Amino acid sequence: MQSKPKLFCLTYAGGTAAFFDIIEKDLNGVEVVKLEYAGHGERHTEPFYKDFDQLADDVFERIRNSLSGDYALFGYSMGSISTVEVLKRILSSDLPRPGHVFLAAHEPHTKSELLGFTTDELDEWVKQRTIRFGDVPEKLLNNRVFWRTYLPIYRADYSIIAGYQFEALHLTTDIPAAVFYSETDTPFSEMKQWEKFFTGQISYHRFEGNHFFIRNHHEEMAKVITDELGVNE
């Protein structure tokens, strides 16, 4: 009996691997591998990454150690940067190539505007952005304990995003890709720039909603993933 293809999932800034629980139940016939960043979730005691090189080296080794059979990569928001950096390492290694790459809610655009922020300015920007995305329950909006716990995580992630330069990304691949987006979050004209790096088959899937459109459209997204992976329910 053929084994299920693995889908290695990389989460958003400030998020944990549990973020993908919402779509895992819809991915019949797929083994979902939810990768945790250092300093997050179940790895909260570990130090944060200083840059995407550290992150990608770590994630690459975790994938290498659990790889068997067919697989694909799925990055959501910051996870899209993580995904392409890990893919770069896979392509220069002896590992088999993934059959497909899925990217969501992040355009290939350098966020250099974040570099000029002081720590306090970055914290306030992160708070307002997180609240706007609906990622904080209303009862916790003014909870100091909550922000004291989570702001360092968001700060660490956005700091490495600010230092990441897409202009320096040397990646060209014909691996098939699918891009998920919301026009109100990131316009199609910006998401289309992924074609600079993915020169083969690439499809775009538009959904309504804010940055976390997956919460209302996980079933449709899962259908795209299983179709692209050729999984029969």
JSON list of N, CA, C and O in Angstrom, two decimals, residues 83-103:
[
{"chain": "A", "resi": 83, "resn": "THR", "atom": "N", "xyz": [9.61, 28.72, 3.80]},
{"chain": "A", "resi": 83, "resn": "THR", "atom": "CA", "xyz": [9.49, 27.65, 2.80]},
{"chain": "A", "resi": 83, "resn": "THR", "atom": "C", "xyz": [10.49, 27.81, 1.67]},
{"chain": "A", "resi": 83, "resn": "THR", "atom": "O", "xyz": [11.17, 26.84, 1.28]},
{"chain": "A", "resi": 84, "resn": "VAL", "atom": "N", "xyz": [10.61, 29.02, 1.12]},
{"chain": "A", "resi": 84, "resn": "VAL", "atom": "CA", "xyz": [11.53, 29.18, -0.01]},
{"chain": "A", "resi": 84, "resn": "VAL", "atom": "C", "xyz": [12.98, 29.06, 0.43]},
{"chain": "A", "resi": 84, "resn": "VAL", "atom": "O", "xyz": [13.83, 28.57, -0.33]},
{"chain": "A", "resi": 85, "resn": "GLU", "atom": "N", "xyz": [13.28, 29.46, 1.67]},
{"chain": "A", "resi": 85, "resn": "GLU", "atom": "CA", "xyz": [14.65, 29.30, 2.16]},
{"chain": "A", "resi": 85, "resn": "GLU", "atom": "C", "xyz": [14.98, 27.82, 2.40]},
{"chain": "A", "resi": 85, "resn": "GLU", "atom": "O", "xyz": [16.08, 27.37, 2.11]},
{"chain": "A", "resi": 86, "resn": "VAL", "atom": "N", "xyz": [14.01, 27.08, 2.91]},
{"chain": "A", "resi": 86, "resn": "VAL", "atom": "CA", "xyz": [14.21, 25.64, 3.09]},
{"chain": "A", "resi": 86, "resn": "VAL", "atom": "C", "xyz": [14.32, 24.96, 1.72]},
{"chain": "A", "resi": 86, "resn": "VAL", "atom": "O", "xyz": [15.17, 24.08, 1.51]},
{"chain": "A", "resi": 87, "resn": "LEU", "atom": "N", "xyz": [13.48, 25.37, 0.79]},
{"chain": "A", "resi": 87, "resn": "LEU", "atom": "CA", "xyz": [13.51, 24.79, -0.55]},
{"chain": "A", "resi": 87, "resn": "LEU", "atom": "C", "xyz": [14.88, 25.01, -1.19]},
{"chain": "A", "resi": 87, "resn": "LEU", "atom": "O", "xyz": [15.41, 24.11, -1.86]},
{"chain": "A", "resi": 88, "resn": "LYS", "atom": "N", "xyz": [15.43, 26.18, -1.01]},
{"chain": "A", "resi": 88, "resn": "LYS", "atom": "CA", "xyz": [16.76, 26.48, -1.55]},
{"chain": "A", "resi": 88, "resn": "LYS", "atom": "C", "xyz": [17.79, 25.46, -1.04]},
{"chain": "A", "resi": 88, "resn": "LYS", "atom": "O", "xyz": [18.65, 24.97, -1.80]},
{"chain": "A", "resi": 89, "resn": "ARG", "atom": "N", "xyz": [17.68, 25.11, 0.23]},
{"chain": "A", "resi": 89, "resn": "ARG", "atom": "CA", "xyz": [18.61, 24.14, 0.81]},
{"chain": "A", "resi": 89, "resn": "ARG", "atom": "C", "xyz": [18.34, 22.73, 0.29]},
{"chain": "A", "resi": 89, "resn": "ARG", "atom": "O", "xyz": [19.27, 21.96, 0.06]},
{"chain": "A", "resi": 90, "resn": "ILE", "atom": "N", "xyz": [17.08, 22.40, 0.11]},
{"chain": "A", "resi": 90, "resn": "ILE", "atom": "CA", "xyz": [16.73, 21.08, -0.42]},
{"chain": "A", "resi": 90, "resn": "ILE", "atom": "C", "xyz": [17.31, 20.90, -1.82]},
{"chain": "A", "resi": 90, "resn": "ILE", "atom": "O", "xyz": [17.89, 19.86, -2.16]},
{"chain": "A", "resi": 91, "resn": "LEU", "atom": "N", "xyz": [17.17, 21.94, -2.64]},
{"chain": "A", "resi": 91, "resn": "LEU", "atom": "CA", "xyz": [17.61, 21.84, -4.04]},
{"chain": "A", "resi": 91, "resn": "LEU", "atom": "C", "xyz": [19.13, 21.75, -4.17]},
{"chain": "A", "resi": 91, "resn": "LEU", "atom": "O", "xyz": [19.63, 21.27, -5.19]},
{"chain": "A", "resi": 92, "resn": "SER", "atom": "N", "xyz": [19.85, 22.20, -3.15]},
{"chain": "A", "resi": 92, "resn": "SER", "atom": "CA", "xyz": [21.31, 22.11, -3.20]},
{"chain": "A", "resi": 92, "resn": "SER", "atom": "C", "xyz": [21.83, 20.90, -2.41]},
{"chain": "A", "resi": 92, "resn": "SER", "atom": "O", "xyz": [23.04, 20.76, -2.22]},
{"chain": "A", "resi": 93, "resn": "SER", "atom": "N", "xyz": [20.90, 20.04, -1.98]},
{"chain": "A", "resi": 93, "resn": "SER", "atom": "CA", "xyz": [21.27, 18.85, -1.21]},
{"chain": "A", "resi": 93, "resn": "SER", "atom": "C", "xyz": [21.01, 17.60, -2.03]},
{"chain": "A", "resi": 93, "resn": "SER", "atom": "O", "xyz": [20.63, 17.67, -3.20]},
{"chain": "A", "resi": 94, "resn": "ASP", "atom": "N", "xyz": [21.18, 16.46, -1.38]},
{"chain": "A", "resi": 94, "resn": "ASP", "atom": "CA", "xyz": [20.91, 15.18, -2.04]},
{"chain": "A", "resi": 94, "resn": "ASP", "atom": "C", "xyz": [19.47, 14.70, -1.79]},
{"chain": "A", "resi": 94, "resn": "ASP", "atom": "O", "xyz": [19.11, 13.58, -2.16]},
{"chain": "A", "resi": 95, "resn": "LEU", "atom": "N", "xyz": [18.64, 15.53, -1.16]},
{"chain": "A", "resi": 95, "resn": "LEU", "atom": "CA", "xyz": [17.26, 15.13, -0.90]},
{"chain": "A", "resi": 95, "resn": "LEU", "atom": "C", "xyz": [16.43, 15.19, -2.18]},
{"chain": "A", "resi": 95, "resn": "LEU", "atom": "O", "xyz": [16.69, 16.03, -3.06]},
{"chain": "A", "resi": 96, "resn": "PRO", "atom": "N", "xyz": [15.42, 14.33, -2.29]},
{"chain": "A", "resi": 96, "resn": "PRO", "atom": "CA", "xyz": [14.50, 14.44, -3.43]},
{"chain": "A", "resi": 96, "resn": "PRO", "atom": "C", "xyz": [13.73, 15.74, -3.37]},
{"chain": "A", "resi": 96, "resn": "PRO", "atom": "O", "xyz": [13.50, 16.29, -2.28]},
{"chain": "A", "resi": 97, "resn": "ARG", "atom": "N", "xyz": [13.33, 16.24, -4.52]},
{"chain": "A", "resi": 97, "resn": "ARG", "atom": "CA", "xyz": [12.58, 17.50, -4.57]},
{"chain": "A", "resi": 97, "resn": "ARG", "atom": "C", "xyz": [11.14, 17.28, -4.10]},
{"chain": "A", "resi": 97, "resn": "ARG", "atom": "O", "xyz": [10.57, 16.21, -4.32]},
{"chain": "A", "resi": 98, "resn": "PRO", "atom": "N", "xyz": [10.55, 18.28, -3.49]},
{"chain": "A", "resi": 98, "resn": "PRO", "atom": "CA", "xyz": [9.12, 18.17, -3.17]},
{"chain": "A", "resi": 98, "resn": "PRO", "atom": "C", "xyz": [8.30, 18.16, -4.46]},
{"chain": "A", "resi": 98, "resn": "PRO", "atom": "O", "xyz": [8.70, 18.74, -5.47]},
{"chain": "A", "resi": 99, "resn": "GLY", "atom": "N", "xyz": [7.16, 17.50, -4.40]},
{"chain": "A", "resi": 99, "resn": "GLY", "atom": "CA", "xyz": [6.32, 17.43, -5.57]},
{"chain": "A", "resi": 99, "resn": "GLY", "atom": "C", "xyz": [5.56, 18.70, -5.84]},
{"chain": "A", "resi": 99, "resn": "GLY", "atom": "O", "xyz": [5.13, 18.97, -6.98]},
{"chain": "A", "resi": 100, "resn": "HIS", "atom": "N", "xyz": [5.38, 19.52, -4.79]},
{"chain": "A", "resi": 100, "resn": "HIS", "atom": "CA", "xyz": [4.60, 20.75, -4.93]},
{"chain": "A", "resi": 100, "resn": "HIS", "atom": "C", "xyz": [4.97, 21.70, -3.80]},
{"chain": "A", "resi": 100, "resn": "HIS", "atom": "O", "xyz": [5.42, 21.26, -2.73]},
{"chain": "A", "resi": 101, "resn": "VAL", "atom": "N", "xyz": [4.78, 23.00, -4.05]},
{"chain": "A", "resi": 101, "resn": "VAL", "atom": "CA", "xyz": [4.98, 24.02, -3.03]},
{"chain": "A", "resi": 101, "resn": "VAL", "atom": "C", "xyz": [3.71, 24.86, -2.94]},
{"chain": "A", "resi": 101, "resn": "VAL", "atom": "O", "xyz": [3.17, 25.29, -3.97]},
{"chain": "A", "resi": 102, "resn": "PHE", "atom": "N", "xyz": [3.24, 25.10, -1.71]},
{"chain": "A", "resi": 102, "resn": "PHE", "atom": "CA", "xyz": [2.05, 25.92, -1.46]},
{"chain": "A", "resi": 102, "resn": "PHE", "atom": "C", "xyz": [2.46, 27.14, -0.64]},
{"chain": "A", "resi": 102, "resn": "PHE", "atom": "O", "xyz": [3.09, 26.99, 0.41]},
{"chain": "A", "resi": 103, "resn": "LEU", "atom": "N", "xyz": [2.11, 28.32, -1.12]},
{"chain": "A", "resi": 103, "resn": "LEU", "atom": "CA", "xyz": [2.47, 29.57, -0.45]},
{"chain": "A", "resi": 103, "resn": "LEU", "atom": "C", "xyz": [1.21, 30.37, -0.19]},
{"chain": "A", "resi": 103, "resn": "LEU", "atom": "O", "xyz": [0.35, 30.48, -1.06]}
]
